Amino acid sequence: MDLKTAIRAIPDHPKPGIVYRDITPLMADGEAFRRTVEGLASAFKAHRIDKVAGIEARGFVFGAALATALGAGFVPVRKRGKLPHDTISRSYSLEYGEDVLELHRDAVAPGERVLLIDDLIATGGTAVAAAELLAELGARPVACAFVIELEGLGGREALAGLTDEVFSLMQFG
Ligand code: PRP
Ligand code: HPA
């Protein structure tokens, strides 16, 4: 089974002209979900990852499973106002306006080998903000991983300089 067939295309969502790539069928299919996590884990098993940092919300789903598979810890990069302890924050651009990502100041230690993960990269604005938060704590991500890469939107290019490697399991043009 080609894992791409487990991604549902939703035309004109959330607005006309956008084809939204819906990952929920892949997560709901036990074999597809397992193979996705195994695919990510095999790409990074030699990287000696200390911590997987997952971006809210769907990055938590894949990040937690991947951390377990790699024997690494998991740290959440959350939307504004959710983390209870001392945080650092970074704003980033969305299609309409801005949002803020936050990270606990003690989530990673300087020099730790961190893998940043999200379900999808489009423009890269979200992942860039998360990578900058990690860098601010002295833990520049050794790699950034995504289940889906939407090509042609500049996401991969936006991350260049913030990490050594950008990895995606599947690509849509
Ligand atoms: C989606 C996706 C990524 C981001 C990618 O999240 O899960 O985090 O958009 O877009 P970008 O590369 O252009 O920044 P969304 O903002 O919809 O939030 P959610 O996961 O909480 O639904
Ligand atoms: N699917 C899910 N999340 C997204 C998408 C998409 O096509 N584009 C930007 N964020």
Coordinates of N, CA and C and ligand atoms in Angstrom, one line a residue:
M1 N 0.8 -1.2 0.0 CA 0.0 0.0 0.0 C 0.9 1.3 0.0
D2 N 0.6 2.1 -0.9 CA 1.3 3.4 -1.0 C 0.6 4.3 0.1
L3 N 1.5 4.8 1.0 CA 1.0 5.6 2.2 C 0.2 6.8 1.7
K4 N 0.6 7.3 0.5 CA -0.1 8.6 0.0 C -1.6 8.3 -0.2
T5 N -1.9 7.1 -0.5 CA -3.4 6.8 -0.7 C -4.2 7.0 0.6
A6 N -3.5 7.0 1.7 CA -4.2 7.2 3.0 C -4.4 8.7 3.3
I7 N -4.0 9.6 2.5 CA -4.2 11.0 2.7 C -5.4 11.4 1.8
R8 N -6.3 12.1 2.5 CA -7.6 12.5 1.8 C -7.4 13.9 1.3
A9 N -7.8 14.1 0.0 CA -7.7 15.5 -0.6 C -9.1 16.1 -0.4
I10 N -9.1 17.3 0.2 CA -10.4 18.0 0.3 C -10.3 19.3 -0.5
P11 N -11.0 19.3 -1.7 CA -10.9 20.5 -2.5 C -11.6 21.7 -1.9
D12 N -11.1 22.9 -2.1 CA -11.7 24.1 -1.7 C -11.8 24.2 -0.2
H13 N -10.9 23.7 0.6 CA -10.9 23.8 2.0 C -9.6 24.4 2.5
P14 N -9.5 25.4 3.3 CA -10.6 26.1 4.0 C -11.2 27.2 3.1
K15 N -10.6 27.4 1.9 CA -11.2 28.4 1.0 C -11.0 28.0 -0.5
P16 N -11.8 28.5 -1.4 CA -11.7 28.1 -2.8 C -10.3 28.1 -3.3
G17 N -10.0 27.1 -4.1 CA -8.7 27.0 -4.7 C -7.6 26.2 -4.0
I18 N -7.9 26.0 -2.6 CA -6.9 25.2 -1.8 C -7.3 23.7 -1.8
V19 N -6.4 22.8 -2.1 CA -6.6 21.4 -1.9 C -6.0 21.0 -0.5
Y20 N -6.8 20.8 0.4 CA -6.4 20.5 1.8 C -6.0 19.0 1.9
R21 N -4.8 18.7 2.4 CA -4.4 17.3 2.6 C -4.7 16.9 4.0
D22 N -5.7 16.0 4.1 CA -6.2 15.6 5.4 C -5.6 14.3 5.8
I23 N -4.8 14.3 6.9 CA -4.0 13.2 7.4 C -4.8 12.3 8.3
T24 N -6.0 12.6 8.7 CA -6.8 11.8 9.6 C -7.1 10.4 9.2
P25 N -7.3 10.1 7.9 CA -7.5 8.7 7.5 C -6.2 7.9 7.7
L26 N -5.0 8.5 7.5 CA -3.8 7.7 7.8 C -3.7 7.4 9.3
M27 N -4.0 8.3 10.1 CA -3.9 8.1 11.6 C -4.9 7.0 12.0
A28 N -6.0 7.0 11.3 CA -7.1 6.0 11.7 C -6.9 4.6 11.2
D29 N -5.9 4.4 10.3 CA -5.6 3.1 9.8 C -4.4 2.6 10.5
G30 N -4.6 1.5 11.3 CA -3.5 1.0 12.1 C -2.2 0.7 11.4
E31 N -2.4 0.0 10.2 CA -1.2 -0.3 9.5 C -0.5 0.9 8.9
A32 N -1.3 1.8 8.3 CA -0.7 3.0 7.7 C 0.0 3.9 8.8
F33 N -0.6 4.0 10.0 CA 0.0 4.8 11.0 C 1.3 4.1 11.5
R34 N 1.3 2.8 11.7 CA 2.5 2.1 12.1 C 3.6 2.3 11.1
R35 N 3.3 2.1 9.8 CA 4.3 2.2 8.8 C 4.8 3.7 8.7
T36 N 4.0 4.6 9.0 CA 4.5 6.0 8.9 C 5.5 6.2 10.1
V37 N 5.1 5.8 11.3 CA 6.0 6.0 12.4 C 7.3 5.2 12.2
E38 N 7.2 4.0 11.6 CA 8.4 3.2 11.3 C 9.3 3.9 10.3
G39 N 8.7 4.5 9.3 CA 9.4 5.2 8.2 C 10.2 6.3 8.8
L40 N 9.6 7.1 9.7 CA 10.3 8.2 10.3 C 11.4 7.7 11.2
A41 N 11.1 6.6 12.0 CA 12.1 6.1 13.0 C 13.3 5.6 12.2
S42 N 13.1 4.9 11.1 CA 14.2 4.3 10.4 C 15.1 5.4 9.8
A43 N 14.5 6.5 9.5 CA 15.3 7.6 8.9 C 16.2 8.3 10.0
F44 N 15.8 8.1 11.3 CA 16.6 8.9 12.3 C 17.2 8.0 13.4
K45 N 17.1 6.7 13.2 CA 17.6 5.8 14.3 C 19.1 5.9 14.5
A46 N 19.9 6.4 13.5 CA 21.3 6.5 13.7 C 21.7 8.0 14.1
H47 N 20.7 8.8 14.3 CA 21.0 10.2 14.6 C 21.2 10.5 16.1
R48 N 21.1 9.5 17.0 CA 21.3 9.7 18.4 C 20.5 10.8 19.0
I49 N 19.2 10.8 18.7 CA 18.3 11.9 19.1 C 18.0 11.8 20.6
D50 N 18.2 12.9 21.3 CA 17.9 13.0 22.8 C 16.4 13.3 23.0
K51 N 15.9 14.3 22.2 CA 14.6 14.8 22.4 C 13.9 14.9 21.0
V52 N 12.6 14.5 21.0 CA 11.8 14.9 19.8 C 10.9 16.0 20.3
A53 N 10.9 17.1 19.5 CA 10.0 18.3 19.8 C 8.9 18.3 18.8
G54 N 7.7 18.1 19.2 CA 6.5 18.0 18.4 C 5.7 19.3 18.4
I55 N 5.2 19.8 17.3 CA 4.4 21.0 17.2 C 2.9 20.7 17.3
E56 N 2.3 21.5 18.2 CA 0.8 21.4 18.3 C 0.1 21.6 17.0
A57 N -0.9 20.8 16.7 CA -1.5 19.7 17.4 C -1.1 18.4 16.8
R58 N -1.0 18.3 15.5 CA -0.8 17.0 14.9 C 0.6 16.5 15.0
G59 N 1.5 17.5 15.3 CA 2.9 17.1 15.5 C 3.1 16.3 16.8
F60 N 2.1 16.4 17.7 CA 2.1 15.7 19.0 C 1.9 14.2 18.7
V61 N 1.0 13.9 17.8 CA 0.6 12.5 17.5 C 1.8 11.7 16.9
F62 N 2.4 12.3 15.9 CA 3.6 11.6 15.3 C 4.8 11.7 16.2
G63 N 5.0 12.8 16.9 CA 6.2 13.1 17.7 C 6.2 12.1 18.9
A64 N 5.1 11.9 19.5 CA 5.1 11.0 20.7 C 5.4 9.6 20.3
A65 N 4.8 9.1 19.2 CA 5.1 7.8 18.7 C 6.6 7.6 18.3
L66 N 7.1 8.6 17.6 CA 8.4 8.6 17.1 C 9.4 8.6 18.3
A67 N 9.2 9.4 19.3 CA 10.0 9.5 20.5 C 10.2 8.1 21.1
T68 N 9.0 7.4 21.3 CA 9.0 6.1 21.8 C 9.9 5.2 21.0
A69 N 9.7 5.2 19.7 CA 10.4 4.3 18.8 C 11.9 4.6 18.8
L70 N 12.3 5.9 19.1 CA 13.7 6.2 19.1 C 14.4 6.1 20.5
G71 N 13.5 5.9 21.5 CA 14.0 5.9 22.8 C 14.4 7.3 23.3
A72 N 13.8 8.3 22.8 CA 14.0 9.7 23.1 C 12.9 10.2 23.9
G73 N 13.2 11.4 24.6 CA 12.1 12.1 25.3 C 11.3 12.9 24.3
F74 N 10.1 13.4 24.8 CA 9.2 14.2 23.9 C 9.0 15.6 24.6
V75 N 9.1 16.7 23.8 CA 8.8 18.0 24.4 C 7.8 18.7 23.4
P76 N 6.7 19.3 24.0 CA 5.7 19.9 23.2 C 6.0 21.4 22.9
V77 N 5.9 21.8 21.6 CA 5.9 23.2 21.2 C 4.5 23.6 21.0
R78 N 4.0 24.5 21.9 CA 2.5 24.7 22.0 C 2.1 26.1 21.5
K79 N 0.9 26.2 21.2 CA 0.3 27.5 20.9 C 0.2 28.4 22.2
R80 N 0.1 29.7 22.0 CA 0.1 30.7 23.1 C -0.7 30.3 24.3
G81 N -0.1 30.5 25.5 CA -0.9 30.4 26.7 C -1.2 29.0 27.2
K82 N -0.7 28.0 26.7 CA -1.0 26.6 27.1 C 0.0 26.0 28.1
L83 N 1.3 26.4 28.0 CA 2.3 25.8 28.8 C 2.4 26.5 30.2
P84 N 2.4 25.7 31.3 CA 2.2 26.3 32.6 C 3.5 26.9 33.2
H85 N 4.7 26.5 32.8 CA 5.9 27.0 33.5 C 6.5 28.1 32.7
D86 N 7.8 28.4 33.0 CA 8.5 29.5 32.4 C 8.7 29.2 30.9
T87 N 8.2 30.1 30.0 CA 8.3 29.9 28.6 C 9.1 30.9 27.8
I88 N 9.5 30.5 26.6 CA 10.0 31.5 25.6 C 9.0 31.5 24.5
S89 N 8.8 32.5 23.7 CA 7.8 32.5 22.7 C 8.3 33.2 21.4
R90 N 7.6 32.9 20.3 CA 8.0 33.4 19.0 C 6.7 33.6 18.2
S91 N 6.5 34.7 17.6 CA 5.3 34.9 16.7 C 5.7 34.4 15.3
Y92 N 4.6 34.0 14.6 CA 4.8 33.6 13.2 C 3.6 34.0 12.4
S93 N 3.8 34.0 11.1 CA 2.7 34.5 10.2 C 1.9 33.3 9.7
L94 N 0.6 33.5 9.7 CA -0.4 32.6 9.1 C -1.0 33.3 7.9
E95 N -1.8 32.5 7.2 CA -2.5 33.1 6.0 C -3.1 34.4 6.4
Y96 N -3.8 34.4 7.5 CA -4.5 35.7 8.0 C -3.9 36.0 9.4
G97 N -3.1 37.0 9.5 CA -2.6 37.4 10.8 C -1.4 36.6 11.3
E98 N -1.4 36.6 12.6 CA -0.2 36.0 13.3 C -0.6 35.1 14.4
D99 N 0.2 34.1 14.8 CA 0.0 33.4 16.0 C 1.3 33.3 16.7
V100 N 1.3 32.6 17.9 CA 2.5 32.6 18.7 C 2.7 31.1 19.2
L101 N 4.0 30.6 19.1 CA 4.4 29.3 19.6 C 5.2 29.5 20.8
E102 N 5.1 28.6 21.8 CA 5.8 28.7 23.0 C 6.5 27.3 23.4
L103 N 7.6 27.5 24.2 CA 8.4 26.3 24.6 C 8.8 26.5 26.0
H104 N 8.7 25.5 26.8 CA 9.2 25.7 28.2 C 10.7 25.9 28.1
R105 N 11.2 26.9 29.0 CA 12.6 27.3 29.0 C 13.5 26.1 29.3
D106 N 13.0 25.1 30.1 CA 13.8 24.0 30.5 C 13.5 22.7 29.7
A107 N 12.8 22.9 28.5 CA 12.4 21.7 27.7 C 13.6 21.0 27.1
V108 N 14.6 21.7 26.8 CA 15.8 21.1 26.2 C 17.0 21.8 26.9
A109 N 18.1 21.0 26.9 CA 19.3 21.6 27.5 C 20.3 21.9 26.3
P110 N 21.1 22.9 26.5 CA 22.0 23.3 25.4 C 22.8 22.1 25.0
G111 N 22.9 21.9 23.7 CA 23.7 20.8 23.1 C 23.0 19.5 23.0
E112 N 21.8 19.4 23.5 CA 21.0 18.2 23.2 C 20.7 18.0 21.8
R113 N 20.6 16.8 21.3 CA 20.3 16.5 19.9 C 18.8 16.4 19.8
V114 N 18.2 17.4 19.2 CA 16.8 17.5 19.1 C 16.3 17.3 17.6
L115 N 15.2 16.5 17.5 CA 14.5 16.3 16.2 C 13.2 17.0 16.3
L116 N 13.0 18.0 15.4 CA 11.7 18.7 15.3 C 10.8 18.0 14.4
I117 N 9.5 17.8 14.8 CA 8.6 17.1 13.9 C 7.2 17.8 13.9
D118 N 6.6 17.8 12.7 CA 5.2 18.2 12.5 C 4.6 17.3 11.5
D119 N 3.2 17.3 11.4 CA 2.6 16.4 10.4 C 2.9 17.0 9.0
L120 N 3.0 18.3 8.8 CA 3.0 18.9 7.5 C 3.8 20.2 7.5
I121 N 4.5 20.4 6.4 CA 5.1 21.7 6.1 C 4.5 22.3 4.9
A122 N 4.1 23.5 5.0 CA 3.6 24.3 3.8 C 4.6 25.4 3.5
T123 N 4.3 26.6 4.1 CA 5.2 27.8 3.9 C 6.4 27.7 4.8
G124 N 6.3 26.9 5.8 CA 7.4 26.7 6.8 C 7.4 27.7 8.0
G125 N 6.4 28.6 8.0 CA 6.4 29.6 9.0 C 6.3 29.0 10.4
T126 N 5.5 28.0 10.6 CA 5.4 27.3 11.9 C 6.7 26.6 12.3
A127 N 7.2 25.8 11.4 CA 8.5 25.1 11.7 C 9.6 26.0 12.0
V128 N 9.7 27.1 11.2 CA 10.8 28.1 11.4 C 10.7 28.7 12.8
A129 N 9.5 29.1 13.3 CA 9.3 29.6 14.6 C 9.7 28.6 15.7
A130 N 9.4 27.3 15.5 CA 9.7 26.3 16.4 C 11.2 26.0 16.5
A131 N 11.8 26.0 15.3 CA 13.3 25.8 15.2 C 14.0 27.0 15.9
E132 N 13.5 28.2 15.7 CA 14.1 29.4 16.3 C 14.0 29.3 17.9
L133 N 12.9 28.8 18.4 CA 12.8 28.6 19.8 C 13.8 27.6 20.4
L134 N 14.0 26.5 19.6 CA 15.0 25.5 20.1 C 16.4 26.1 20.0
A135 N 16.7 26.9 19.0 CA 18.0 27.5 18.8 C 18.2 28.5 20.0
E136 N 17.2 29.2 20.4 CA 17.3 30.2 21.5 C 17.8 29.5 22.8
L137 N 17.4 28.2 22.9 CA 17.8 27.4 24.1 C 19.1 26.7 23.9
G138 N 19.8 26.9 22.8 CA 21.1 26.3 22.5 C 20.9 24.9 22.0
A139 N 19.8 24.5 21.4 CA 19.5 23.2 20.9 C 19.0 23.3 19.5
R140 N 19.8 23.9 18.6 CA 19.4 23.9 17.2 C 19.0 22.5 16.7
P141 N 17.9 22.3 16.1 CA 17.5 20.9 15.7 C 18.4 20.3 14.7
V142 N 18.8 19.0 15.0 CA 19.7 18.3 14.0 C 19.0 18.0 12.7
A143 N 17.6 17.9 12.8 CA 16.8 17.6 11.7 C 15.4 18.1 11.9
C144 N 14.7 18.4 10.8 CA 13.2 18.7 10.9 C 12.5 17.7 10.0
A145 N 11.5 17.0 10.6 CA 10.9 15.9 9.9 C 9.4 16.2 9.8
F146 N 8.8 15.8 8.6 CA 7.4 16.0 8.4 C 6.8 14.8 7.7
V147 N 5.6 14.4 8.0 CA 5.0 13.3 7.2 C 4.7 13.8 5.8
I148 N 4.2 15.0 5.7 CA 3.8 15.6 4.4 C 4.5 16.9 4.1
E149 N 5.1 17.0 2.9 CA 5.7 18.2 2.4 C 4.9 18.7 1.3
L150 N 4.3 19.9 1.4 CA 3.6 20.6 0.2 C 4.7 21.3 -0.5
E151 N 5.0 20.8 -1.7 CA 6.2 21.4 -2.4 C 5.8 22.7 -3.1
G152 N 6.8 23.5 -3.3 CA 6.6 24.8 -4.1 C 6.1 25.9 -3.2
L153 N 6.0 25.8 -1.9 CA 5.5 26.8 -1.0 C 6.7 27.5 -0.2
G154 N 7.9 26.9 -0.5 CA 9.1 27.6 0.2 C 9.4 27.1 1.6
G155 N 8.7 26.1 2.1 CA 9.0 25.6 3.4 C 10.4 25.1 3.7
R156 N 10.8 24.2 2.8 CA 12.1 23.6 2.9 C 13.2 24.7 2.9
E157 N 13.1 25.6 2.0 CA 14.0 26.7 1.8 C 14.1 27.6 3.1
A158 N 12.9 27.8 3.6 CA 12.8 28.7 4.8 C 13.6 28.1 6.0
L159 N 13.7 26.8 6.0 CA 14.3 26.1 7.2 C 15.9 26.0 7.0
A160 N 16.3 26.2 5.7 CA 17.8 26.1 5.5 C 18.5 27.1 6.4
G161 N 19.5 26.7 7.0 CA 20.3 27.5 8.0 C 19.8 27.3 9.4
L162 N 18.6 26.8 9.6 CA 18.2 26.5 11.0 C 18.3 25.1 11.4
T163 N 18.7 24.2 10.5 CA 18.8 22.8 10.7 C 19.8 22.2 9.7
D164 N 20.3 21.0 9.9 CA 21.2 20.3 9.0 C 20.4 19.5 7.9
E165 N 19.1 19.2 8.3 CA 18.4 18.2 7.4 C 16.9 18.5 7.5
V166 N 16.3 18.5 6.3 CA 14.8 18.6 6.2 C 14.4 17.3 5.6
F167 N 13.5 16.6 6.3 CA 13.1 15.3 5.8 C 11.6 15.2 5.7
S168 N 11.0 14.7 4.6 CA 9.6 14.4 4.5 C 9.4 13.0 3.9
L169 N 8.3 12.4 4.5 CA 8.0 11.0 4.1 C 7.3 11.0 2.8
M170 N 6.4 12.0 2.5 CA 5.7 12.0 1.3 C 5.6 13.5 0.8
Q171 N 5.4 13.7 -0.5 CA 5.4 15.0 -1.0 C 4.2 15.1 -1.9
F172 N 3.6 16.3 -1.9 CA 2.5 16.7 -2.8 C 2.8 18.0 -3.5
G173 N 2.7 18.0 -4.8 CA 3.0 19.2 -5.6 C 1.9 20.2 -5.6
Ligands
PRP1 C1 -0.8 23.2 10.1 C2 0.2 22.0 10.1 C3 1.5 22.8 10.4 C4 1.2 24.1 9.7 C5 2.0 24.1 8.4 O1 -1.2 23.5 11.4 O2 -0.1 21.0 11.1 O3 1.7 23.0 11.8 O4 -0.2 24.2 9.5 O5 1.8 25.4 7.7 P1 3.1 26.3 7.5 O6 4.2 25.5 7.0 O7 2.6 27.2 6.4 O8 3.4 27.1 8.7 P2 -2.3 24.5 11.9 O9 -1.8 25.9 11.9 O10 -3.5 24.2 10.9 O11 -2.7 24.1 13.4 P3 -3.2 22.7 14.1 O12 -2.2 21.6 13.9 O13 -3.3 23.1 15.5 O14 -4.6 22.4 13.4
HPA2 N1 -3.4 20.1 5.3 C1 -3.2 20.2 6.6 N2 -2.7 21.3 7.2 C2 -2.3 22.3 6.4 C3 -2.4 22.2 5.0 C4 -3.0 21.1 4.4 O1 -3.2 20.9 3.2 N3 -1.9 23.4 4.5 C5 -1.5 24.1 5.5 N4 -1.7 23.5 6.6

